[in-house]
mmCIF file of C-alpha atoms in Angstrom:
data_model
loop_
_atom_site.group_PDB
_atom_site.id
_atom_site.type_symbol
_atom_site.label_atom_id
_atom_site.label_comp_id
_atom_site.label_asym_id
_atom_site.label_seq_id
_atom_site.Cartn_x
_atom_site.Cartn_y
_atom_site.Cartn_z
ATOM 1 C CA MET H 734 -0.075 0.049 -0.011
ATOM 2 C CA LYS H 735 2.844 2.374 0.871
ATOM 3 C CA PHE H 736 4.278 1.858 -2.524
ATOM 4 C CA GLN H 737 0.872 2.455 -4.352
ATOM 5 C CA MET H 738 0.665 5.709 -2.541
ATOM 6 C CA LEU H 739 4.074 6.920 -3.384
ATOM 7 C CA TRP H 740 3.551 5.672 -7.027
ATOM 8 C CA LEU H 741 0.864 8.181 -7.616
ATOM 9 C CA THR H 742 1.896 11.144 -5.662
ATOM 10 C CA LEU H 743 5.657 11.788 -5.209
ATOM 11 C CA VAL H 744 6.642 14.379 -7.646
ATOM 12 C CA LEU H 745 9.569 16.815 -7.831
ATOM 13 C CA LEU H 746 9.334 20.096 -9.600
ATOM 14 C CA ALA H 747 12.593 21.929 -10.283
ATOM 15 C CA ILE H 748 12.523 25.438 -11.595
ATOM 16 C CA GLU H 749 15.592 27.401 -12.551
ATOM 17 C CA ALA H 750 15.822 31.128 -12.234
ATOM 18 C CA THR H 751 18.381 33.228 -14.049
ATOM 19 C CA SER H 752 18.883 35.621 -11.208
ATOM 20 C CA THR H 753 19.028 35.168 -7.437
ATOM 21 C CA ALA H 754 17.072 38.368 -7.096
ATOM 22 C CA GLN H 755 13.590 37.979 -6.014
ATOM 23 C CA GLY H 756 10.918 40.067 -7.600
ATOM 24 C CA LYS H 757 8.835 40.775 -10.742
ATOM 25 C CA ASN H 758 12.034 41.217 -12.893
ATOM 26 C CA THR H 759 13.105 37.669 -12.236
ATOM 27 C CA THR H 760 12.709 35.372 -15.133
ATOM 28 C CA ILE H 761 12.198 31.689 -15.431
ATOM 29 C CA PRO H 762 13.938 30.152 -18.352
ATOM 30 C CA ALA H 763 13.258 26.521 -17.840
ATOM 31 C CA LEU H 764 11.184 24.011 -16.147
ATOM 32 C CA ILE H 765 12.544 20.770 -15.205
ATOM 33 C CA VAL H 766 10.193 18.093 -13.827
ATOM 34 C CA PHE H 767 10.690 14.795 -12.128
ATOM 35 C CA GLY H 768 8.033 12.403 -11.000
ATOM 36 C CA ASP H 769 5.517 9.612 -12.002
ATOM 37 C CA SER H 770 2.569 9.280 -14.196
ATOM 38 C CA ILE H 771 1.011 12.439 -13.053
ATOM 39 C CA MET H 772 3.843 14.400 -14.731
ATOM 40 C CA ASP H 773 4.731 11.927 -17.425
ATOM 41 C CA THR H 774 4.257 13.451 -20.952
ATOM 42 C CA GLY H 775 5.387 10.248 -22.917
ATOM 43 C CA ASN H 776 8.640 8.919 -21.379
ATOM 44 C CA ASN H 777 7.104 5.518 -21.061
ATOM 45 C CA ASN H 778 6.284 5.213 -24.707
ATOM 46 C CA ASN H 779 10.025 4.201 -25.273
ATOM 47 C CA LEU H 780 10.530 2.195 -22.136
ATOM 48 C CA SER H 781 9.998 -1.430 -21.541
ATOM 49 C CA THR H 782 7.046 -1.272 -19.309
ATOM 50 C CA PRO H 783 3.534 -2.283 -19.089
ATOM 51 C CA LEU H 784 2.511 1.025 -17.787
ATOM 52 C CA LYS H 785 1.739 2.795 -21.099
ATOM 53 C CA CYS H 786 -1.086 4.833 -22.358
ATOM 54 C CA ASN H 787 -0.165 5.894 -25.880
ATOM 55 C CA PHE H 788 -3.287 4.652 -27.288
ATOM 56 C CA PRO H 789 -7.048 5.836 -27.456
ATOM 57 C CA PRO H 790 -8.967 7.024 -25.626
ATOM 58 C CA TYR H 791 -6.096 8.460 -23.704
ATOM 59 C CA GLY H 792 -5.437 11.968 -25.221
ATOM 60 C CA LYS H 793 -8.920 12.467 -26.713
ATOM 61 C CA ASP H 794 -8.998 15.978 -25.428
ATOM 62 C CA PHE H 795 -5.223 16.640 -26.240
ATOM 63 C CA PRO H 796 -4.741 18.992 -29.302
ATOM 64 C CA GLY H 797 -5.293 16.938 -32.314
ATOM 65 C CA GLY H 798 -6.839 14.134 -30.204
ATOM 66 C CA SER H 799 -3.500 12.322 -30.127
ATOM 67 C CA ALA H 800 -2.603 9.703 -27.508
ATOM 68 C CA THR H 801 0.816 10.982 -26.633
ATOM 69 C CA GLY H 802 1.611 8.947 -23.471
ATOM 70 C CA ARG H 803 0.006 11.278 -21.014
ATOM 71 C CA PHE H 804 -2.043 9.411 -18.348
ATOM 72 C CA SER H 805 -5.035 11.781 -18.873
ATOM 73 C CA ASP H 806 -7.597 12.889 -21.467
ATOM 74 C CA GLY H 807 -5.431 15.898 -22.329
ATOM 75 C CA ARG H 808 -2.662 17.761 -20.770
ATOM 76 C CA VAL H 809 -0.933 16.982 -17.386
ATOM 77 C CA PRO H 810 0.344 19.345 -14.666
ATOM 78 C CA SER H 811 3.869 19.571 -16.158
ATOM 79 C CA ASP H 812 2.185 21.114 -19.396
ATOM 80 C CA ILE H 813 -0.097 23.356 -17.560
ATOM 81 C CA ILE H 814 2.642 24.718 -15.150
ATOM 82 C CA ALA H 815 4.887 25.438 -18.173
ATOM 83 C CA GLU H 816 2.061 27.366 -19.853
ATOM 84 C CA LYS H 817 1.221 29.366 -16.748
ATOM 85 C CA LEU H 818 4.933 30.260 -16.355
ATOM 86 C CA GLY H 819 4.961 31.502 -19.957
ATOM 87 C CA LEU H 820 7.398 28.829 -21.179
ATOM 88 C CA ALA H 821 5.379 26.537 -23.463
ATOM 89 C CA LYS H 822 1.899 25.075 -23.929
ATOM 90 C CA THR H 823 3.239 21.561 -23.462
ATOM 91 C CA LEU H 824 6.426 20.238 -21.830
ATOM 92 C CA PRO H 825 8.362 17.615 -23.982
ATOM 93 C CA ALA H 826 9.425 14.209 -22.496
ATOM 94 C CA TYR H 827 13.120 13.663 -22.192
ATOM 95 C CA MET H 828 12.748 10.268 -24.133
ATOM 96 C CA ASN H 829 10.712 11.801 -27.033
ATOM 97 C CA PRO H 830 12.742 10.764 -30.055
ATOM 98 C CA ASN H 831 11.849 14.117 -31.717
ATOM 99 C CA LEU H 832 13.241 16.173 -28.907
ATOM 100 C CA LYS H 833 15.637 18.850 -30.131
ATOM 101 C CA PRO H 834 18.325 20.640 -28.390
ATOM 102 C CA LYS H 835 16.571 23.872 -28.476
ATOM 103 C CA ASP H 836 13.502 22.303 -26.834
ATOM 104 C CA LEU H 837 15.732 21.749 -23.635
ATOM 105 C CA LEU H 838 16.088 25.470 -23.344
ATOM 106 C CA LYS H 839 12.511 25.846 -21.867
ATOM 107 C CA GLY H 840 12.623 22.688 -20.016
ATOM 108 C CA VAL H 841 11.848 18.926 -20.059
ATOM 109 C CA THR H 842 10.145 16.333 -17.955
ATOM 110 C CA PHE H 843 11.990 13.186 -16.785
ATOM 111 C CA ALA H 844 8.779 11.886 -15.119
ATOM 112 C CA SER H 845 7.945 8.089 -15.759
ATOM 113 C CA GLY H 846 4.706 6.392 -15.120
ATOM 114 C CA GLY H 847 5.020 3.696 -12.360
ATOM 115 C CA THR H 848 7.921 5.571 -10.579
ATOM 116 C CA GLY H 849 8.021 5.072 -6.923
ATOM 117 C CA TYR H 850 10.120 6.494 -4.061
ATOM 118 C CA ASP H 851 13.955 6.429 -4.618
ATOM 119 C CA PRO H 852 16.400 7.307 -1.801
ATOM 120 C CA LEU H 853 18.413 9.251 -4.298
ATOM 121 C CA THR H 854 15.546 11.677 -4.394
ATOM 122 C CA ALA H 855 16.496 12.976 -0.865
ATOM 123 C CA GLN H 856 19.846 14.022 -2.579
ATOM 124 C CA ILE H 857 18.061 16.825 -4.412
ATOM 125 C CA MET H 858 21.349 18.862 -3.293
ATOM 126 C CA GLU H 859 22.774 17.813 -6.612
ATOM 127 C CA LEU H 860 20.074 19.762 -8.385
ATOM 128 C CA HIS H 861 21.121 22.787 -6.562
ATOM 129 C CA LYS H 862 24.797 22.265 -7.568
ATOM 130 C CA LEU H 863 23.593 21.953 -11.279
ATOM 131 C CA GLY H 864 21.961 25.391 -11.138
ATOM 132 C CA ALA H 865 18.316 24.881 -9.847
ATOM 133 C CA ARG H 866 17.317 27.783 -7.758
ATOM 134 C CA LYS H 867 13.687 27.128 -7.122
ATOM 135 C CA ILE H 868 12.635 23.630 -6.155
ATOM 136 C CA GLY H 869 9.056 22.822 -5.256
ATOM 137 C CA VAL H 870 8.191 19.357 -3.936
ATOM 138 C CA PHE H 871 4.628 18.186 -4.002
ATOM 139 C CA SER H 872 2.940 16.549 -1.031
ATOM 140 C CA ALA H 873 1.333 13.087 -1.310
ATOM 141 C CA VAL H 874 -2.401 13.327 -2.176
ATOM 142 C CA PRO H 875 -5.437 11.431 -0.746
ATOM 143 C CA VAL H 876 -4.689 8.274 -2.687
ATOM 144 C CA GLY H 877 -7.323 6.426 -0.764
ATOM 145 C CA CYS H 878 -9.919 8.481 -2.671
ATOM 146 C CA VAL H 879 -8.921 7.626 -6.128
ATOM 147 C CA PRO H 880 -11.526 5.472 -7.794
ATOM 148 C CA LEU H 881 -9.290 2.227 -8.074
ATOM 149 C CA GLN H 882 -8.640 2.394 -4.224
ATOM 150 C CA ARG H 883 -12.394 2.958 -3.593
ATOM 151 C CA THR H 884 -13.334 -0.073 -5.703
ATOM 152 C CA VAL H 885 -10.672 -2.399 -4.005
ATOM 153 C CA PHE H 886 -10.704 -1.084 -0.400
ATOM 154 C CA GLY H 887 -13.727 1.097 -0.055
ATOM 155 C CA GLY H 888 -16.443 -1.363 0.368
ATOM 156 C CA PHE H 889 -18.448 -3.338 -2.360
ATOM 157 C CA LEU H 890 -21.519 -1.097 -2.042
ATOM 158 C CA THR H 891 -20.244 2.162 -0.572
ATOM 159 C CA ARG H 892 -16.969 2.483 -2.462
ATOM 160 C CA GLY H 893 -15.913 5.142 0.001
ATOM 161 C CA CYS H 894 -12.487 6.618 0.447
ATOM 162 C CA ASN H 895 -10.055 4.253 2.120
ATOM 163 C CA GLN H 896 -8.997 6.088 5.319
ATOM 164 C CA PRO H 897 -5.787 4.019 6.053
ATOM 165 C CA LEU H 898 -4.359 5.045 2.833
ATOM 166 C CA ASN H 899 -5.287 8.665 3.251
ATOM 167 C CA THR H 900 -3.915 8.503 6.797
ATOM 168 C CA MET H 901 -0.470 7.112 5.334
ATOM 169 C CA ALA H 902 -0.258 9.947 2.927
ATOM 170 C CA LYS H 903 -0.933 12.555 5.706
ATOM 171 C CA GLN H 904 1.746 10.908 7.863
ATOM 172 C CA PHE H 905 4.170 11.043 4.967
ATOM 173 C CA ASN H 906 3.398 14.747 4.440
ATOM 174 C CA SER H 907 4.003 15.387 8.110
ATOM 175 C CA LYS H 908 7.525 14.108 7.741
ATOM 176 C CA LEU H 909 8.171 15.660 4.364
ATOM 177 C CA SER H 910 7.155 19.342 5.099
ATOM 178 C CA PRO H 911 9.545 19.768 8.009
ATOM 179 C CA ALA H 912 12.360 18.009 6.269
ATOM 180 C CA LEU H 913 12.091 20.465 3.330
ATOM 181 C CA ASP H 914 11.819 23.467 5.655
ATOM 182 C CA SER H 915 15.125 22.407 7.279
ATOM 183 C CA LEU H 916 16.855 21.845 3.940
ATOM 184 C CA ASP H 917 15.325 25.115 2.687
ATOM 185 C CA LYS H 918 17.236 26.938 5.509
ATOM 186 C CA GLU H 919 20.416 25.203 4.603
ATOM 187 C CA LEU H 920 20.042 26.236 0.916
ATOM 188 C CA ASP H 921 19.018 29.713 1.791
ATOM 189 C CA GLY H 922 15.481 29.862 0.189
ATOM 190 C CA VAL H 923 15.906 27.448 -2.520
ATOM 191 C CA ILE H 924 13.320 24.595 -1.837
ATOM 192 C CA PHE H 925 9.674 24.743 -0.808
ATOM 193 C CA TYR H 926 6.776 22.288 -0.022
ATOM 194 C CA ILE H 927 3.691 22.209 -2.012
ATOM 195 C CA ASP H 928 0.704 21.000 -0.308
ATOM 196 C CA ILE H 929 -1.627 19.352 -2.833
ATOM 197 C CA TYR H 930 -3.493 17.019 -0.354
ATOM 198 C CA ASP H 931 -6.128 19.487 0.938
ATOM 199 C CA THR H 932 -6.904 20.931 -2.453
ATOM 200 C CA LEU H 933 -7.657 17.620 -4.064
ATOM 201 C CA PHE H 934 -9.392 16.166 -1.072
ATOM 202 C CA ASP H 935 -11.751 19.195 -1.018
ATOM 203 C CA MET H 936 -12.344 18.796 -4.675
ATOM 204 C CA ILE H 937 -13.305 15.141 -4.181
ATOM 205 C CA GLN H 938 -15.498 15.792 -1.165
ATOM 206 C CA HIS H 939 -17.329 18.700 -2.893
ATOM 207 C CA PRO H 940 -17.026 18.410 -6.561
ATOM 208 C CA LYS H 941 -19.951 20.689 -7.431
ATOM 209 C CA LYS H 942 -18.168 23.438 -5.650
ATOM 210 C CA TYR H 943 -15.402 23.307 -8.457
ATOM 211 C CA GLY H 944 -17.898 22.615 -11.335
ATOM 212 C CA PHE H 945 -17.650 18.774 -11.574
ATOM 213 C CA GLU H 946 -20.392 16.280 -11.527
ATOM 214 C CA VAL H 947 -18.674 13.021 -10.742
ATOM 215 C CA ALA H 948 -15.848 12.398 -8.165
ATOM 216 C CA ASN H 949 -15.982 8.753 -7.171
ATOM 217 C CA LYS H 950 -15.144 7.087 -10.600
ATOM 218 C CA GLY H 951 -13.344 7.988 -13.728
ATOM 219 C CA CYS H 952 -14.484 8.869 -17.129
ATOM 220 C CA CYS H 953 -12.758 6.019 -19.029
ATOM 221 C CA GLY H 954 -14.939 2.927 -19.099
ATOM 222 C CA LEU H 955 -16.926 2.227 -16.082
ATOM 223 C CA GLY H 956 -14.405 4.183 -14.170
ATOM 224 C CA THR H 957 -13.768 1.835 -11.335
ATOM 225 C CA LEU H 958 -10.734 -0.241 -12.300
ATOM 226 C CA GLU H 959 -9.768 0.861 -15.782
ATOM 227 C CA ILE H 960 -6.214 2.165 -16.068
ATOM 228 C CA SER H 961 -3.431 1.807 -18.747
ATOM 229 C CA TYR H 962 -4.436 -1.047 -21.119
ATOM 230 C CA LEU H 963 -7.788 -1.658 -19.252
ATOM 231 C CA CYS H 964 -8.694 1.983 -20.452
ATOM 232 C CA ASN H 965 -8.906 1.319 -24.287
ATOM 233 C CA SER H 966 -11.009 2.293 -27.335
ATOM 234 C CA LEU H 967 -12.859 -1.041 -27.073
ATOM 235 C CA ASN H 968 -14.534 -0.105 -23.923
ATOM 236 C CA PRO H 969 -18.085 1.200 -24.842
ATOM 237 C CA PHE H 970 -18.755 2.900 -21.505
ATOM 238 C CA THR H 971 -16.378 5.833 -21.544
ATOM 239 C CA CYS H 972 -18.003 9.204 -20.873
ATOM 240 C CA SER H 973 -18.429 11.751 -23.607
ATOM 241 C CA ASN H 974 -17.868 14.777 -21.242
ATOM 242 C CA SER H 975 -14.643 14.219 -19.308
ATOM 243 C CA SER H 976 -14.598 17.779 -18.153
ATOM 244 C CA ALA H 977 -17.547 16.824 -15.825
ATOM 245 C CA TYR H 978 -15.262 14.192 -14.074
ATOM 246 C CA ILE H 979 -12.412 14.715 -11.554
ATOM 247 C CA PHE H 980 -10.766 11.502 -12.691
ATOM 248 C CA TRP H 981 -10.053 10.396 -16.072
ATOM 249 C CA ASP H 982 -9.279 6.717 -15.464
ATOM 250 C CA SER H 983 -9.291 4.934 -12.135
ATOM 251 C CA TYR H 984 -6.155 6.705 -10.915
ATOM 252 C CA HIS H 985 -5.495 9.793 -12.919
ATOM 253 C CA PRO H 986 -7.367 13.265 -12.990
ATOM 254 C CA THR H 987 -8.763 14.823 -16.061
ATOM 255 C CA GLU H 988 -7.010 17.823 -17.772
ATOM 256 C CA ARG H 989 -9.771 20.091 -16.277
ATOM 257 C CA ALA H 990 -9.208 18.808 -12.794
ATOM 258 C CA TYR H 991 -5.484 19.473 -13.329
ATOM 259 C CA GLN H 992 -6.195 22.944 -14.440
ATOM 260 C CA VAL H 993 -8.208 23.698 -11.220
ATOM 261 C CA ILE H 994 -5.471 22.207 -9.004
ATOM 262 C CA VAL H 995 -2.674 24.130 -10.631
ATOM 263 C CA ASP H 996 -4.517 27.336 -10.622
ATOM 264 C CA ASN H 997 -5.202 26.906 -6.913
ATOM 265 C CA LEU H 998 -1.658 26.100 -6.221
ATOM 266 C CA LEU H 999 -0.011 28.885 -8.307
ATOM 267 C CA GLU H 1000 -2.220 31.324 -6.626
ATOM 268 C CA LYS H 1001 -0.834 30.076 -3.300
ATOM 269 C CA TYR H 1002 2.788 29.439 -4.211
ATOM 270 C CA LEU H 1003 3.631 31.474 -7.176
ATOM 271 C CA SER H 1004 5.344 34.172 -4.950
ATOM 272 C CA LYS H 1005 7.867 31.359 -3.925
ATOM 273 C CA VAL H 1006 8.917 30.970 -7.579
ATOM 274 C CA TYR H 1007 10.089 34.432 -8.180
#
């Protein structure tokens, strides 16, 4: 269970700034992203792994309707954050065979679906040595509330959120936040903690407040177990309006849900970037 929790949620966002000066004149030339399927923009397409999604209906709301290897109906947070920072509308995958050197100037994502916790992550000091000057680390999310966990652990009839998994996520966050605060003091204002748990939990508990209709199942198929190859074009039950759903498949949010989450987080944390 612990691995499943981290598989979904542990993401590292590294932002380089051209100047150590803080303020409106500071520019952000590149966005470098590390993480799992939440941030993957297609790295798994060219890796030997069963965790792929470069086939319909994934990507049905992506520009051109292309299944690019993003675990969503459209764009993912790495894309949306890059756009919000004025860098690019989408962030390329490092393993993309069409990646050009000039693309690296605005950033790239190394995220890969299925990635879990690696002790080397705690050595993010190396990123600082390489020039990263703003590093945001996302908290774990309420993984017990994703549709798959509701189906497996939430009760056959009720499919409620699994509290033990959510408790594990909160315990992980309670250790992560002070650890990052301590490291931030050592690096003099370089690293910061991004709390995503409360935002997503509130969205799931009060979907209509955010303009969603469905929060307990995904859009793809029946939305209870479908993920990766189980979410395919042969399934006749996929919804027609994914923007009404918080989740696209049984584990990953829709592009619209990501938009809401990113807007909320940037409003809260953008001042830490500059």
